């Protein structure tokens, strides 16, 4: 009963084992990849472990406050940045081990040649664990 | 329409259906139908015997559903052939339901969800809100749990320890949404304690009441944590404390000590002190020794180190801490506190910062960051 965020990166993560850019895959390989992830999400829905998931566009914009009465400063899209998030999924599982197991499964989505891409996924626990009262 | 009354009747009605031979999932559906019907008609036409009414309607729903399902024909025949059961004490059925919902074949989160639904009578939406997951996710969790226990025989006595663990999980979850899970856990544990004569059930109930009694003082108005020593003891709920202590004393007198009784004894010693300085730390250390003997848990040894630090001074506390695995959550926080009490403020500030980075939740992280900032500010910048 702990929530974890699975982060897929466009960039910033270590290279996948089967590291071929998606635009060089066959169309049916892309379909198989997407289907795999949809099936994965649907299966977690059935086990009662799915919370949320979304894909993100590759462009983002940096925004900051620029002082009283002035519009926020924007800068972007930030093509220079090292880290880019492609999408996320939130799961609610019974243990860290289960979270790792699921992240491993998601990382096995098929890529070029129909083989698993072995991409690195970032697994982050939510700071939501309730304080067990021990005082 | 009294929703509280309906919720309190749900488990025994469900238990009666299951004992009459309905499988768990079908019985649960039938009881939910009956509850919806009750909400519809009771306000205009309240029954004289609400429980009897619910049993009758739910049983009729169950038979209707069973008849409609050709594949279930054989079970229907079996049920029809069975002699009508005589009246049985309601508590027995509810008790069996506790064991079924906490069945070892269920994962902890499924057991918790099923208990809240079947024994607590909460709606799927309420449970989903409390655990901050989508309603569809919680519905799947519950229906999977129902399927898992569907084949479990209802007449085998379950494991009390498993039930208690599930209830304590609910208690520790706190609250969000429109259901206070702390209050719900206490209500269910009270119900269990009334149905079963077991010192550890009493121990858990006492522990919950004693912890709950300090709830109002535990957080400031801005939501930040208030450490035990700084809590406004005037805000402790003395009625809950008195009840918890009384239940605990009766349980301890049975001379069948368990970990919940030992934990409750520690909580009672805290609750008993009118000021932080009056806390009987020597006796608390003794209870931690008992607890360590019962559980051999590293978390207990960590908490014991804190108590030793109070009873025999920070150096003794640090010595006790040195024997505890330093990868444990909160180990660094305890080290920071003991170093501060020992006067080593530089090391303490550093450790508080480190502990904040490892904190498992926001309230603790903010608290530890504030501790580090307080010590750093004292050093002057």
Coordinates of C-alpha atoms in Angstrom, one line a residue:
Chain A
X1 CA 0.0 0.0 0.0
X2 CA 2.5 2.4 -1.1
X3 CA 2.4 4.5 -4.2
X4 CA 5.2 4.7 -6.7
X5 CA 5.8 6.8 -9.8
X6 CA 7.3 5.1 -12.8
X7 CA 9.0 7.6 -15.0
X8 CA 9.8 7.0 -18.7
X9 CA 12.5 9.3 -20.0
X10 CA 12.9 10.7 -23.5
X11 CA 16.4 11.6 -22.5
X12 CA 18.4 11.6 -19.3
X13 CA 18.1 8.0 -18.4
X14 CA 21.0 5.5 -19.1
X15 CA 20.8 4.0 -22.6
X16 CA 18.5 1.1 -23.2
X17 CA 20.0 -2.3 -24.1
X18 CA 18.1 -2.5 -27.4
X19 CA 18.7 1.2 -28.0
X20 CA 17.3 2.0 -31.5
X21 CA 15.4 5.4 -31.9
X22 CA 11.7 4.8 -32.3
X23 CA 11.6 6.5 -35.7
X24 CA 13.7 3.7 -37.0
X25 CA 11.4 0.9 -35.9
X26 CA 8.9 -0.7 -38.2
X27 CA 5.4 0.6 -37.8
X28 CA 4.1 -2.7 -36.5
X29 CA 6.9 -2.7 -33.9
X30 CA 5.7 0.7 -32.7
X31 CA 2.1 -0.7 -32.6
X32 CA 3.4 -3.7 -30.6
X33 CA 5.2 -1.4 -28.2
X34 CA 2.1 0.7 -27.6
X35 CA -0.1 -2.3 -27.3
X36 CA 2.2 -3.8 -24.7
X37 CA 2.0 -0.7 -22.5
X38 CA -1.8 -0.5 -22.9
X39 CA -2.1 -4.1 -21.9
X40 CA 0.2 -3.5 -19.0
X41 CA -2.0 -0.6 -17.7
X42 CA -5.1 -2.6 -18.3
X43 CA -3.7 -5.6 -16.3
X44 CA -2.8 -3.4 -13.4
X45 CA -6.3 -2.0 -13.5
X46 CA -7.6 -5.5 -12.9
X47 CA -5.2 -6.2 -10.1
X48 CA -6.3 -3.0 -8.3
X49 CA -2.7 -1.5 -8.6
X50 CA -3.3 1.1 -11.2
X51 CA -3.7 4.8 -10.1
X52 CA -2.9 7.0 -13.1
X53 CA -0.7 7.2 -16.2
X54 CA -0.1 9.8 -18.9
X55 CA 2.2 10.4 -21.8
X56 CA 3.9 13.8 -22.1
X57 CA 4.8 15.8 -25.1
X58 CA 8.6 16.3 -25.6
X59 CA 8.4 20.1 -25.4
X60 CA 8.3 21.9 -22.1
X61 CA 8.8 25.5 -21.1
X62 CA 10.7 26.9 -18.1
X63 CA 8.7 29.6 -16.3
X64 CA 9.6 31.8 -13.5
X65 CA 8.3 34.8 -11.5
X66 CA 9.8 38.1 -12.8
X67 CA 8.7 40.5 -10.1
X68 CA 5.6 42.4 -9.0
X69 CA 3.3 43.4 -11.8
X70 CA 5.4 41.8 -14.5
X71 CA 4.4 38.7 -16.5
X72 CA 6.3 35.5 -15.8
X73 CA 9.4 34.9 -17.7
X74 CA 9.4 32.0 -20.1
X75 CA 12.2 30.2 -21.7
X76 CA 11.8 27.2 -24.0
X77 CA 11.1 24.8 -25.4
X78 CA 14.2 23.6 -23.4
X79 CA 15.9 21.6 -26.1
X80 CA 19.2 21.9 -24.2
X81 CA 18.1 20.2 -21.1
X82 CA 19.6 16.8 -20.3
X83 CA 16.5 15.3 -18.8
X84 CA 13.1 14.9 -20.4
X85 CA 10.1 12.9 -19.1
X86 CA 8.1 11.1 -21.8
X87 CA 5.4 9.9 -19.5
X88 CA 4.5 8.5 -16.1
X89 CA 2.5 5.8 -14.5
X90 CA 1.4 5.8 -10.8
X91 CA 0.9 2.4 -9.2
X92 CA -0.3 1.5 -5.7
X93 CA 1.3 -1.8 -4.6
X94 CA 1.9 -3.8 -1.4
X95 CA 5.7 -3.7 -1.4
X96 CA 8.8 -2.2 -2.9
X97 CA 9.6 -5.6 -4.4
X98 CA 6.3 -5.6 -6.3
X99 CA 7.0 -2.1 -7.6
X100 CA 10.4 -3.2 -8.9
X101 CA 8.8 -6.3 -10.5
X102 CA 6.3 -4.2 -12.3
X103 CA 8.8 -1.6 -13.4
X104 CA 10.9 -4.5 -14.8
X105 CA 7.9 -5.7 -16.7
X106 CA 7.2 -2.3 -18.2
X107 CA 10.8 -2.0 -19.2
X108 CA 10.5 -5.2 -21.2
X109 CA 8.1 -3.6 -23.8
X110 CA 9.1 -4.7 -27.3
X111 CA 11.1 -2.4 -29.5
X112 CA 13.2 -2.8 -32.6
X113 CA 13.2 -6.3 -34.0
X114 CA 10.3 -7.2 -31.6
X115 CA 12.9 -7.6 -28.8
X116 CA 12.5 -6.0 -25.4
X117 CA 14.1 -2.6 -25.3
X118 CA 15.3 -3.0 -21.7
X119 CA 14.9 0.7 -21.2
X120 CA 15.7 2.2 -17.8
X121 CA 12.7 3.4 -15.9
X122 CA 12.9 5.6 -12.9
X123 CA 11.0 4.3 -9.8
X124 CA 10.2 6.9 -7.2
X125 CA 8.2 6.3 -4.0
X126 CA 5.6 8.9 -3.1
X127 CA 6.2 10.8 0.2
X128 CA 2.8 9.6 1.3
X129 CA 3.6 6.8 3.8
X130 CA 1.6 7.6 6.8
X131 CA 3.5 8.1 10.0
X132 CA 3.1 5.0 12.2
X133 CA 2.6 6.4 15.6
X134 CA 5.6 5.3 17.7
X135 CA 5.9 7.9 20.3
Chain B
X1 CA -32.4 7.2 7.5
X2 CA -29.7 6.1 9.8
X3 CA -26.6 5.3 7.9
X4 CA -24.6 4.4 11.0
X5 CA -27.3 1.8 12.0
X6 CA -27.1 0.3 8.5
X7 CA -23.3 0.1 8.6
X8 CA -23.4 -1.6 12.0
X9 CA -25.9 -4.2 10.8
X10 CA -24.1 -4.9 7.5
X11 CA -21.5 -7.4 8.8
X12 CA -23.9 -9.6 10.7
X13 CA -26.4 -9.7 7.8
X14 CA -23.6 -10.7 5.5
X15 CA -22.4 -13.3 7.9
X16 CA -25.8 -14.9 8.2
X17 CA -26.1 -15.2 4.4
X18 CA -22.7 -16.7 4.1
X19 CA -23.4 -19.2 6.9
X20 CA -26.7 -20.1 5.2
X21 CA -24.6 -21.2 2.2
X22 CA -24.3 -18.2 0.0
X23 CA -20.9 -17.8 -1.4
X24 CA -19.1 -14.6 -0.2
X25 CA -19.2 -12.6 -3.5
X26 CA -22.9 -13.3 -4.2
X27 CA -23.8 -12.6 -0.5
X28 CA -22.0 -9.3 -0.6
X29 CA -23.8 -8.3 -3.8
X30 CA -27.1 -9.3 -2.3
X31 CA -26.5 -7.3 0.9
X32 CA -25.5 -4.2 -1.1
X33 CA -28.8 -4.5 -3.0
X34 CA -30.7 -4.8 0.3
X35 CA -28.9 -1.7 1.7
X36 CA -29.9 0.3 -1.4
X37 CA -33.4 -0.9 -0.9
X38 CA -33.3 0.1 2.7
X39 CA -32.1 3.6 1.9
X40 CA -35.1 3.9 -0.5
X41 CA -37.9 2.7 1.6
X42 CA -37.0 3.0 5.3
X43 CA -37.4 6.7 5.7
X44 CA -41.1 6.4 4.7
X45 CA -41.7 3.0 6.3
X46 CA -39.1 2.1 9.0
X47 CA -39.1 -1.6 9.9
X48 CA -39.6 -2.7 13.5
X49 CA -36.7 -5.2 13.2
X50 CA -34.1 -3.6 10.8
X51 CA -31.8 -6.6 10.9
X52 CA -34.5 -9.1 10.2
X53 CA -35.7 -6.9 7.4
X54 CA -32.2 -6.7 5.9
X55 CA -31.7 -10.5 6.2
X56 CA -35.0 -11.2 4.5
X57 CA -34.5 -8.8 1.6
X58 CA -30.9 -9.8 1.1
X59 CA -31.7 -13.5 1.2
X60 CA -34.5 -12.9 -1.4
X61 CA -32.1 -11.0 -3.6
X62 CA -29.5 -13.8 -3.3
X63 CA -32.1 -16.4 -4.3
X64 CA -33.3 -14.3 -7.2
X65 CA -29.8 -13.8 -8.5
X66 CA -29.0 -17.5 -8.0
X67 CA -32.2 -18.6 -9.8
X68 CA -31.4 -16.3 -12.7
X69 CA -28.1 -17.9 -13.1
X70 CA -28.6 -21.4 -14.6
X71 CA -25.0 -22.3 -13.8
X72 CA -25.8 -21.9 -10.1
X73 CA -28.8 -24.1 -10.2
X74 CA -27.2 -26.9 -8.3
X75 CA -26.1 -24.7 -5.4
X76 CA -29.6 -23.3 -5.2
X77 CA -31.0 -26.8 -4.9
X78 CA -28.5 -27.5 -2.1
X79 CA -29.5 -24.3 -0.3
X80 CA -33.2 -25.0 -0.7
X81 CA -32.7 -28.5 0.7
X82 CA -30.9 -27.2 3.8
X83 CA -33.1 -26.8 6.9
X84 CA -33.7 -23.2 7.8
X85 CA -31.0 -22.3 10.4
X86 CA -32.1 -21.5 13.9
X87 CA -31.3 -18.1 15.5
X88 CA -27.6 -17.7 16.2
X89 CA -25.8 -15.1 18.2
X90 CA -25.1 -12.3 15.7
X91 CA -21.6 -11.8 17.1
X92 CA -20.5 -15.2 15.8
X93 CA -21.2 -14.3 12.2
X94 CA -19.5 -11.0 12.4
X95 CA -16.5 -12.6 14.0
X96 CA -16.2 -15.2 11.1
X97 CA -16.4 -12.3 8.7
X98 CA -13.4 -10.6 10.3
X99 CA -11.4 -13.8 9.8
X100 CA -12.6 -14.2 6.2
X101 CA -11.7 -10.6 5.3
X102 CA -8.2 -11.0 6.9
X103 CA -7.6 -14.3 5.3
X104 CA -3.9 -15.0 4.8
X105 CA -4.4 -15.7 1.1
X106 CA -5.1 -11.9 0.6
X107 CA -2.5 -9.2 0.2
X108 CA -2.5 -6.6 3.0
X109 CA -4.2 -4.0 0.9
X110 CA -6.9 -6.4 -0.3
X111 CA -7.5 -7.5 3.3
X112 CA -7.8 -3.9 4.4
X113 CA -10.2 -3.0 1.5
X114 CA -12.4 -6.1 2.0
X115 CA -12.6 -5.5 5.8
X116 CA -13.7 -1.9 5.3
X117 CA -16.3 -3.0 2.8
X118 CA -17.7 -6.1 4.3
X119 CA -17.2 -5.6 8.0
X120 CA -17.2 -1.8 8.1
X121 CA -20.0 -1.4 5.5
X122 CA -18.2 1.5 3.8
X123 CA -18.9 2.1 0.1
X124 CA -16.2 1.4 -2.5
X125 CA -16.1 5.1 -3.2
X126 CA -15.4 6.0 0.4
X127 CA -12.6 3.4 0.6
X128 CA -11.1 4.6 -2.7
X129 CA -11.2 8.2 -1.4
X130 CA -9.5 7.3 1.9
X131 CA -6.7 5.5 0.1
X132 CA -6.4 8.1 -2.7
X133 CA -6.8 5.7 -5.6
X134 CA -9.5 5.7 -8.4
X135 CA -12.8 4.1 -7.5
X136 CA -12.3 1.6 -10.4
X137 CA -9.0 0.5 -8.9
X138 CA -10.6 0.0 -5.5
X139 CA -13.5 -1.9 -7.0
X140 CA -11.1 -4.3 -8.7
X141 CA -9.2 -4.8 -5.5
X142 CA -12.3 -5.6 -3.6
X143 CA -13.8 -7.9 -6.3
X144 CA -10.5 -9.8 -6.6
X145 CA -10.4 -10.1 -2.8
X146 CA -14.0 -11.5 -2.9
X147 CA -13.1 -14.0 -5.5
X148 CA -10.0 -15.1 -3.5
X149 CA -12.0 -15.9 -0.4
X150 CA -15.0 -17.2 -2.2
X151 CA -13.9 -20.8 -1.8
X152 CA -12.8 -20.4 1.8
X153 CA -14.8 -22.5 4.2
X154 CA -16.6 -20.3 6.7
X155 CA -16.4 -22.5 9.7
X156 CA -12.7 -22.6 10.3
X157 CA -11.4 -20.4 13.0
X158 CA -9.0 -17.9 11.6
X159 CA -5.9 -16.3 12.9
X160 CA -6.5 -13.5 15.4
X161 CA -3.1 -12.0 14.8
X162 CA -3.9 -11.5 11.1
X163 CA -7.1 -9.8 11.9
X164 CA -5.4 -7.5 14.4
X165 CA -2.7 -6.7 11.8
X166 CA -5.3 -5.6 9.3
X167 CA -7.1 -3.4 11.8
X168 CA -3.8 -1.8 12.9
X169 CA -3.1 -1.1 9.2
X170 CA -6.4 0.7 8.9
X171 CA -5.7 2.6 12.0
X172 CA -2.3 3.8 10.9
X173 CA -3.6 5.0 7.6
X174 CA -5.0 8.1 9.2
X175 CA -7.8 9.8 7.2
X176 CA -8.6 11.6 4.1
X177 CA -11.8 12.0 2.1
X178 CA -15.0 11.8 4.1
X179 CA -14.1 8.7 6.2
X180 CA -12.0 8.9 9.3
X181 CA -10.1 5.6 9.1
X182 CA -8.8 6.0 12.6
X183 CA -12.3 6.2 14.1
X184 CA -13.4 3.4 11.8
X185 CA -10.5 1.2 13.0
X186 CA -11.4 1.9 16.6
X187 CA -15.1 1.1 15.9
X188 CA -14.2 -2.2 14.3
X189 CA -11.7 -3.2 17.0
X190 CA -14.3 -2.3 19.6
X191 CA -16.8 -4.6 17.8
X192 CA -14.2 -7.4 17.6
X193 CA -13.3 -7.0 21.3
X194 CA -17.0 -7.3 22.2
X195 CA -17.2 -10.5 20.2
X196 CA -14.0 -12.2 21.2
X197 CA -12.3 -12.7 24.5
X198 CA -8.7 -12.3 23.7
X199 CA -6.1 -10.2 25.6
X200 CA -4.3 -9.0 22.4
X201 CA -7.6 -7.7 20.9
X202 CA -8.0 -5.8 24.1
X203 CA -4.4 -4.7 23.9
X204 CA -4.9 -3.4 20.4
X205 CA -8.0 -1.5 21.4
X206 CA -6.3 0.0 24.3
X207 CA -3.3 1.0 22.1
X208 CA -5.6 2.7 19.6
X209 CA -7.5 4.6 22.2
X210 CA -4.3 5.8 23.9
X211 CA -2.8 6.9 20.6
X212 CA -6.0 8.4 19.4
X213 CA -6.3 10.4 22.7
X214 CA -3.2 12.4 21.8
X215 CA -4.2 13.1 18.2
X216 CA -5.4 16.6 18.6
X217 CA -2.1 17.6 20.3
X218 CA 0.1 15.8 17.8
X219 CA -0.1 18.4 15.0
X220 CA -0.1 22.1 15.1
X221 CA -2.8 24.2 13.3
X222 CA -0.5 24.5 10.3
X223 CA -0.3 20.7 10.0
X224 CA 3.3 20.4 11.3
X225 CA 4.3 17.7 13.8
X226 CA 4.5 18.4 17.5
X227 CA 6.9 16.1 19.3
X228 CA 5.6 14.3 22.4
X229 CA 7.6 16.4 24.8
X230 CA 6.2 19.7 23.4
X231 CA 2.6 18.6 23.1
X232 CA -0.1 20.6 25.0
X233 CA -1.2 17.8 27.4
X234 CA -4.4 19.8 28.1
X235 CA -5.5 18.8 24.6
X236 CA -5.2 15.1 25.3
X237 CA -8.5 13.3 25.5
X238 CA -8.6 12.2 29.1
X239 CA -11.7 10.1 28.6
X240 CA -10.1 8.0 25.9
X241 CA -6.9 7.7 28.0
X242 CA -8.9 6.4 31.0
X243 CA -10.8 3.9 28.9
X244 CA -7.6 2.7 27.2
X245 CA -5.8 2.3 30.6
X246 CA -8.8 0.4 32.0
X247 CA -9.0 -2.0 29.1
X248 CA -5.2 -2.5 29.2
X249 CA -5.1 -3.3 32.9
X250 CA -7.9 -5.9 32.5
X251 CA -5.9 -7.4 29.6
X252 CA -2.6 -7.5 31.5
X253 CA -4.3 -9.2 34.4
X254 CA -4.9 -12.2 32.2
X255 CA -1.2 -12.8 32.1
X256 CA -1.0 -13.5 28.4
X257 CA 1.2 -10.8 27.2
X258 CA 1.5 -9.9 23.6
X259 CA 3.0 -7.1 21.5
X260 CA -0.1 -4.9 21.4
X261 CA -0.5 -5.0 25.2
X262 CA 3.2 -4.2 25.6
X263 CA 2.9 -1.3 23.1
X264 CA -0.2 -0.1 24.9
X265 CA 1.6 -0.2 28.2
X266 CA 4.3 2.2 26.8
X267 CA 1.6 4.5 25.4
X268 CA -0.2 4.4 28.8
X269 CA 3.0 5.4 30.6
X270 CA 3.3 8.4 28.3
X271 CA -0.4 9.3 28.7
X272 CA 0.0 9.0 32.4
X273 CA 2.6 11.7 32.8
X274 CA 1.2 15.2 33.5
X275 CA 4.4 16.8 32.2
X276 CA 7.1 15.4 29.9
X277 CA 9.5 15.5 32.8
X278 CA 7.3 13.2 34.9
X279 CA 7.5 10.4 32.3
X280 CA 8.5 7.1 33.9
X281 CA 11.3 6.4 31.3
X282 CA 12.8 3.6 33.4
X283 CA 9.5 1.6 33.3
X284 CA 9.2 2.4 29.6
X285 CA 12.6 0.9 28.9
X286 CA 11.5 -2.2 30.8
X287 CA 8.4 -2.5 28.5
X288 CA 10.6 -2.0 25.5
X289 CA 12.7 -5.0 26.7
X290 CA 9.5 -7.1 27.0
X291 CA 8.5 -5.9 23.5
X292 CA 11.9 -6.8 22.0
X293 CA 11.6 -10.2 23.6
X294 CA 8.2 -10.7 22.0
X295 CA 8.9 -9.4 18.6
X296 CA 12.7 -9.1 18.1
X297 CA 11.9 -6.2 15.8
X298 CA 14.7 -3.7 15.0
X299 CA 12.2 -0.9 15.1
X300 CA 11.5 -1.8 18.7
X301 CA 15.2 -1.7 19.5
X302 CA 15.4 1.7 17.8
X303 CA 12.6 3.1 20.0
X304 CA 14.2 1.5 23.0
X305 CA 17.4 3.5 22.3
X306 CA 15.3 6.7 22.6
X307 CA 13.9 5.5 25.9
X308 CA 17.3 4.6 27.2
X309 CA 18.5 8.0 26.2
X310 CA 15.8 9.5 28.4
X311 CA 16.2 7.1 31.3
X312 CA 20.0 6.9 31.5
X313 CA 21.2 9.9 29.5
X314 CA 22.1 10.5 25.8
X315 CA 25.4 8.6 26.0
X316 CA 23.6 5.5 27.1
X317 CA 21.1 6.1 24.3
X318 CA 23.8 6.4 21.7
X319 CA 25.4 3.2 23.0
X320 CA 22.1 1.4 22.6
X321 CA 21.6 2.9 19.2
X322 CA 25.0 1.7 18.1
X323 CA 23.7 -1.9 18.3
X324 CA 20.8 -1.1 15.9
X325 CA 21.0 -1.5 12.2
X326 CA 21.7 2.0 10.9
X327 CA 19.8 1.5 7.6
X328 CA 16.5 1.5 9.5
X329 CA 14.1 4.3 8.7
X330 CA 14.4 7.0 11.5
X331 CA 17.7 5.7 12.7
X332 CA 19.4 8.9 11.7
X333 CA 16.7 11.0 13.2
X334 CA 17.2 9.3 16.6
X335 CA 20.9 9.8 16.3
X336 CA 20.4 13.5 15.6
X337 CA 18.2 13.9 18.7
X338 CA 20.6 12.0 21.0
X339 CA 23.6 14.0 19.8
X340 CA 21.7 17.2 20.3
X341 CA 20.9 16.2 23.9
X342 CA 24.5 15.3 24.4
X343 CA 25.5 18.8 23.4
X344 CA 27.1 18.0 20.0
X345 CA 25.0 20.5 18.0
X346 CA 27.1 20.5 14.9
X347 CA 26.8 16.7 14.5
X348 CA 23.1 17.0 15.4
X349 CA 22.4 19.6 12.7
X350 CA 24.2 17.5 10.1
X351 CA 22.3 14.4 11.1
X352 CA 18.9 16.2 11.1
X353 CA 19.6 17.3 7.5
X354 CA 20.5 13.7 6.6
X355 CA 17.4 12.4 8.4
X356 CA 15.1 14.8 6.6
X357 CA 16.3 13.5 3.2
X358 CA 15.4 10.0 4.3
X359 CA 12.0 10.8 5.9
X360 CA 9.1 8.6 4.7
X361 CA 6.5 11.4 4.7
X362 CA 6.2 15.1 4.3
X363 CA 5.3 16.0 7.9
X364 CA 8.4 14.2 9.2
X365 CA 10.6 15.7 6.5
X366 CA 9.5 19.2 7.3
X367 CA 9.8 18.6 11.0
X368 CA 13.4 17.3 10.7
X369 CA 14.4 20.1 8.3
X370 CA 13.1 22.6 10.9
X371 CA 15.2 20.9 13.6
X372 CA 18.3 21.2 11.4
X373 CA 17.5 24.9 10.6
X374 CA 17.0 25.7 14.3
X375 CA 20.5 24.3 15.2
X376 CA 22.1 25.9 12.2
X377 CA 20.6 29.3 13.0
X378 CA 21.9 29.1 16.6
X379 CA 25.4 28.7 15.2
X380 CA 25.0 32.2 13.7
X381 CA 25.6 33.0 10.0

